[in-house]
Short mmCIF file of C-alpha atoms and ligand atoms in Angstrom, two decimals:
data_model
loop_
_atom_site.label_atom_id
_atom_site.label_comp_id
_atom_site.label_asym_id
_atom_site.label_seq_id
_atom_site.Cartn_x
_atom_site.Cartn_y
_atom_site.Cartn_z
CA UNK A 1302 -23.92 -77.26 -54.87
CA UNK A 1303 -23.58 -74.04 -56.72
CA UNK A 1304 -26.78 -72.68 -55.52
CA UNK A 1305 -24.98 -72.81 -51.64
CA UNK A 1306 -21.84 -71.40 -53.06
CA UNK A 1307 -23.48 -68.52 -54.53
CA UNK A 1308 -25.61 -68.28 -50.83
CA UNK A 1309 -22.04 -68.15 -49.58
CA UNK A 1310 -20.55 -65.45 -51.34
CA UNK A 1311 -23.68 -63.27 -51.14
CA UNK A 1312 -23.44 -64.13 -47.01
CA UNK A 1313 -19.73 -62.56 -47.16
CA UNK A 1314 -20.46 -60.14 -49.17
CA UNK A 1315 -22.68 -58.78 -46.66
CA UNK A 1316 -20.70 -59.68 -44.05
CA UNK A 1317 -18.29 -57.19 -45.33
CA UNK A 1318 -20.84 -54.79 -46.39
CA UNK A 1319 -21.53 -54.25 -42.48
CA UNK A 1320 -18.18 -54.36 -41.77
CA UNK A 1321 -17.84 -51.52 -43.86
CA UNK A 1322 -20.92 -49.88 -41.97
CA UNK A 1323 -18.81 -50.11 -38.90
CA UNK A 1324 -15.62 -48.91 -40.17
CA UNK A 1325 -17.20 -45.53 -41.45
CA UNK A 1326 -19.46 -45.31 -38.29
CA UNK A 1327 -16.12 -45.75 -36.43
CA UNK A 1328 -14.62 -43.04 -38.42
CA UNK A 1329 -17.58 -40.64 -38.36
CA UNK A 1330 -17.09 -40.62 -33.90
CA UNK A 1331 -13.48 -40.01 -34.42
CA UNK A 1332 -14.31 -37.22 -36.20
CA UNK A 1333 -17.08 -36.07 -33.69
CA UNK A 1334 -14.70 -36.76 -31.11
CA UNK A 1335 -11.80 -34.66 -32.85
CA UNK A 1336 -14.33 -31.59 -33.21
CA UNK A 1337 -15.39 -31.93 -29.97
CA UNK A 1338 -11.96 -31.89 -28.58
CA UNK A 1339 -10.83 -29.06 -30.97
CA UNK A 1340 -14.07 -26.99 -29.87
CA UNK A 1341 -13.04 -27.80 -26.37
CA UNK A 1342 -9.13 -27.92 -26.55
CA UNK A 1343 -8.39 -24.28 -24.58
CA UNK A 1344 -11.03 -25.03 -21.67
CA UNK A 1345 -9.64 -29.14 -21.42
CA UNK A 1346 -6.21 -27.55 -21.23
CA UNK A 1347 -6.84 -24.83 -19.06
CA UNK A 1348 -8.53 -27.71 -16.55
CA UNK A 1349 -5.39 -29.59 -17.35
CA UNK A 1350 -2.77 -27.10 -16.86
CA UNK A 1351 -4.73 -25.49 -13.34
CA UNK A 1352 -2.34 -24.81 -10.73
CA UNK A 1353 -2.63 -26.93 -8.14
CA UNK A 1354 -1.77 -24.81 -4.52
CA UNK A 1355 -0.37 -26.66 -1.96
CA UNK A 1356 -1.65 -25.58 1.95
CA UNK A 1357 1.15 -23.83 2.18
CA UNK A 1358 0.92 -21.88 -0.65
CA UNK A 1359 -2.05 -21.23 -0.27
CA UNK A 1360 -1.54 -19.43 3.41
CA UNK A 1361 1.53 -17.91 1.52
CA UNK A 1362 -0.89 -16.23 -0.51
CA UNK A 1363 -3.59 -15.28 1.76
CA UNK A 1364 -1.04 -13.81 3.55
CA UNK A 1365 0.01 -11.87 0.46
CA UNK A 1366 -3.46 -10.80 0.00
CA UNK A 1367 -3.74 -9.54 3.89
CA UNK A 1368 -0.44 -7.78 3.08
CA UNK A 1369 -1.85 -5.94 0.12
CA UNK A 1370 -4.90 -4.81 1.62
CA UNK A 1371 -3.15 -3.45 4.90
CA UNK A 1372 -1.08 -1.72 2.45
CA UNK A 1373 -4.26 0.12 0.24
CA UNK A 1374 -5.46 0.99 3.85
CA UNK A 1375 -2.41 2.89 4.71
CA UNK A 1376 -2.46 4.30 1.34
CA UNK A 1377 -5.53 5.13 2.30
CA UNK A 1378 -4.15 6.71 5.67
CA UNK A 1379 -1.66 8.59 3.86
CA UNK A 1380 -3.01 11.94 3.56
CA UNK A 1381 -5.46 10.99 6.70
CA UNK A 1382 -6.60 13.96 9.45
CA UNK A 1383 -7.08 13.06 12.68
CA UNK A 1384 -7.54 15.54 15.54
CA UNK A 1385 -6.45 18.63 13.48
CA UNK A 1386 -3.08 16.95 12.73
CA UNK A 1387 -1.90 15.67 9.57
CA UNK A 1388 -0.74 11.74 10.06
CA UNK A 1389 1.71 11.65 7.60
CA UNK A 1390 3.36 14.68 8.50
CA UNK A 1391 2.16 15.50 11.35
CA UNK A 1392 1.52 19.04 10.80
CA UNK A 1393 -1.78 21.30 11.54
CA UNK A 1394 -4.29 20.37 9.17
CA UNK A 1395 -5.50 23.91 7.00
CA UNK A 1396 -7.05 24.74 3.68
CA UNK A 1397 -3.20 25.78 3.18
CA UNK A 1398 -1.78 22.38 4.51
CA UNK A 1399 -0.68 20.91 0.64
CA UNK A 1400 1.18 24.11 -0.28
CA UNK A 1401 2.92 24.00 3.09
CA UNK A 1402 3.75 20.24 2.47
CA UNK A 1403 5.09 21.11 -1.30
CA UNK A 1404 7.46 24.24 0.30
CA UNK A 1405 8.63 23.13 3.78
CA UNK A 1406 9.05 19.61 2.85
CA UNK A 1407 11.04 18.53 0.07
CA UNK A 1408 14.52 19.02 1.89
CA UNK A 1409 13.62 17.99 5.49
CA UNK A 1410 11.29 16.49 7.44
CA UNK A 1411 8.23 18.54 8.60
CA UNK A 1412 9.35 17.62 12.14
CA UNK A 1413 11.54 20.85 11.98
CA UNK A 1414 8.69 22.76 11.51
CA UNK A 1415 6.06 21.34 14.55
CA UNK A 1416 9.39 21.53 17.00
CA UNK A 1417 9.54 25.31 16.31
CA UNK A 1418 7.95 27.84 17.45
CA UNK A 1419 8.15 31.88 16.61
CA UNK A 1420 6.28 34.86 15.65
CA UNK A 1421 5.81 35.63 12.36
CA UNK A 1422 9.07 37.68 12.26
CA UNK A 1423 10.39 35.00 13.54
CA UNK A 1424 9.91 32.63 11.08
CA UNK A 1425 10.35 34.96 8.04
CA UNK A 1426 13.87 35.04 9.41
CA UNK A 1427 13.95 31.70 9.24
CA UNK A 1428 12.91 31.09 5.88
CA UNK A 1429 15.36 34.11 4.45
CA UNK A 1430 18.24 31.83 6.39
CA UNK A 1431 17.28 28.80 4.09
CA UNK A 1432 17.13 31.19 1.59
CA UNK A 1433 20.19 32.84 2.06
CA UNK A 1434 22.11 29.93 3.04
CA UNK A 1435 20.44 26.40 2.32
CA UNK A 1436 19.21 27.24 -1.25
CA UNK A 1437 15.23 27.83 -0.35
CA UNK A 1438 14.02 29.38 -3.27
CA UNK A 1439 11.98 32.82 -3.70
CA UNK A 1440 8.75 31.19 -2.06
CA UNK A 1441 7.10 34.15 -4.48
CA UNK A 1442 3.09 34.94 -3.82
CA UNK A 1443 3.51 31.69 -1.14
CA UNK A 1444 5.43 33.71 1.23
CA UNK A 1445 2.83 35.69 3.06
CA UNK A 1446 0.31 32.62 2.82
CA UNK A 1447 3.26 30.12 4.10
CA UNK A 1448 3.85 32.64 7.35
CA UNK A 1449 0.34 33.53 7.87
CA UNK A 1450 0.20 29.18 8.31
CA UNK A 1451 3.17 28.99 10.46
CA UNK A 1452 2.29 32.29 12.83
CA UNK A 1453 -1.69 30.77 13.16
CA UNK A 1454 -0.06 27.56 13.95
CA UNK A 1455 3.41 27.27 15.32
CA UNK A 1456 3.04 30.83 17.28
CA UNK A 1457 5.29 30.67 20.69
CA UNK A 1458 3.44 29.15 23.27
CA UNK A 1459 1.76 31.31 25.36
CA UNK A 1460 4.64 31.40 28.45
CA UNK A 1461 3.76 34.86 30.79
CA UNK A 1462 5.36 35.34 33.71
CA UNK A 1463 6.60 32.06 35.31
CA UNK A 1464 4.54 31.94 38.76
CA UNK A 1465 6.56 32.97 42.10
CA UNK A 1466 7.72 30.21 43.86
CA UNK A 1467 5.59 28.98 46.90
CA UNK A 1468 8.04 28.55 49.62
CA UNK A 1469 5.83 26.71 51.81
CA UNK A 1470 5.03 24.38 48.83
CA UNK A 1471 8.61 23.72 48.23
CA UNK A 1472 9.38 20.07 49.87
CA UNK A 1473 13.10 20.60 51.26
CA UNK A 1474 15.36 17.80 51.90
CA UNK A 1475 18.51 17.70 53.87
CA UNK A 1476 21.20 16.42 50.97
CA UNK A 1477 23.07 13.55 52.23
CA UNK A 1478 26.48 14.02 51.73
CA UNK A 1479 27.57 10.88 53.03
CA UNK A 1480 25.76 8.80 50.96
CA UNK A 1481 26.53 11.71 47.74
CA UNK A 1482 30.44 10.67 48.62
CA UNK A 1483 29.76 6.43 48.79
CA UNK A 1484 28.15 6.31 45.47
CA UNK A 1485 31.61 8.21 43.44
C1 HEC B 35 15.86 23.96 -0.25
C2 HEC B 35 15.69 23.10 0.89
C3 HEC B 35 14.76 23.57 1.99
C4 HEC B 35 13.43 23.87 1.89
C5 HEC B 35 12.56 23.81 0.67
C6 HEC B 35 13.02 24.26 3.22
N1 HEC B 35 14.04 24.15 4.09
FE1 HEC B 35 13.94 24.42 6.07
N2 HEC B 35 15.87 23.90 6.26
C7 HEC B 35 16.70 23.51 5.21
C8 HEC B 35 17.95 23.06 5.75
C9 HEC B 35 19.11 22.51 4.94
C10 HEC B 35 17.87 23.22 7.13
C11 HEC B 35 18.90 22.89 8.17
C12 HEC B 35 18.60 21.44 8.52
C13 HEC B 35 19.33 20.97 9.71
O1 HEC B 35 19.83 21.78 10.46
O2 HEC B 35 19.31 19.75 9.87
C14 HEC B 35 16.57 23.74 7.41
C15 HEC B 35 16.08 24.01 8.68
C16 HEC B 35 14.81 24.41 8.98
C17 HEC B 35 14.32 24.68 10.31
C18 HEC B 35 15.12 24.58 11.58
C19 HEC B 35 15.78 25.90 11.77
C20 HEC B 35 16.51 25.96 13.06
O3 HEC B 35 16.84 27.08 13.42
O4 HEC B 35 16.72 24.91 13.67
C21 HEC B 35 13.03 25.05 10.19
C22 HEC B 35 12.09 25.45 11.31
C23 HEC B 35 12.71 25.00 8.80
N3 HEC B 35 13.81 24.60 8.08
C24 HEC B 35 11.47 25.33 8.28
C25 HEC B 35 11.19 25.33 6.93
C26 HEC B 35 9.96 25.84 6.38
C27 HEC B 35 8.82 26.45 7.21
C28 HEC B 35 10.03 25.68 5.07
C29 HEC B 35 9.00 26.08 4.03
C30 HEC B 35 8.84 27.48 3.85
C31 HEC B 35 11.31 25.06 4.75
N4 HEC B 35 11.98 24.89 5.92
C32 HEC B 35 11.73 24.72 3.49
C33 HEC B 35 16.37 23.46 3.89
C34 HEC B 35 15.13 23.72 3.38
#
């Protein structure tokens, strides 16, 4: 009898012996675990916390995208030559062309300029009015280099004598008065 209580007490005792096993091996994967997630915890959150696009932002932001690049390509335009002529300003491209934009442009547009034409007297005159009466600074060592560009480019266009009518060319038409008098 006290031999099988003794068996007894040595089967609980390692009963809880392994149960003791288990409880620290438990412990010891929480604590992997922890680690893990603390070596982990920025990349698991970052996965977490993703935004999620819907289709339609997602079109939204293509079409942002597109946007953006059209708008590099014009920037890209921006100072563009084509044919001679300056896009953005739409004068005659020269070696000169920047220190023409940085004089004639600040106050107006350069469309005063290409809708003007005059000799080089000419448009000295013109630039002493601005001068004398628009506030146009001294253009200084610029001047001769800024009307050199405008005579070589804007120069009055070659006109000569108009050429005599041809009379027999000339398609005459009997005015209709009648008709002149209905439509008032
Ligand atoms: C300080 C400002 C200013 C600057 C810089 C300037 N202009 Fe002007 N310019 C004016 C003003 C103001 C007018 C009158 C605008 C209007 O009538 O709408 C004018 C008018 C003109 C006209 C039209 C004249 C006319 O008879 O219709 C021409 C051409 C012109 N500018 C050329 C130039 C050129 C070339 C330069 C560079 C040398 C230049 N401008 C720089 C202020 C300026």
């Amino acid at each position: 009898m006290g031999r099988k209580k003794k068996d007894t007490i040595e089967y609980a005792e390692a009963d809880l012996f392994k149960t003791l096993l288990r409880l620290i091996y438990a412990v010891f994967v929480i604590i992997l675990l922890l680690f893990g997630y603390v070596a982990l915890k920025e990349d698991i959150h970052e996965f977490l916390d993703r935004k999620v696009y819907s289709e339609e932002e997602l079109i939204a932001l293509n079409k942002r995208a597109d946007a953006r690049r059209m708008a590099q390509l014009e920037e890209e335009k921006w100072d563009k030559v084509v044919d001679g002529v300056h896009i953005r300003t739409g004068l005659h491209d020269d070696k000169d062309l920047q220190l023409i934009i940085g004089t004639c442009t600040a106050c107006h547009s350069a469309k005063l300029i290409t809708q003007n034409r005059a000799t080089r007297e000419g448009w000295h005159s013109m630039i002493k009015w601005m001068q004398e009466t628009q506030g146009l600074g001294d253009l200084g060592t610029n001047e001769p280099i800024v009307l050199d560009y405008l005579a070589k480019y804007y120069a009055p266009k070659e006109t000569g004598r108009r050429k005599s009518l041809e009379i027999a060319e000339i398609e005459w038409y009997i005015l209709d008065l009648e008709e002149e008098s209905s439509l008032q």
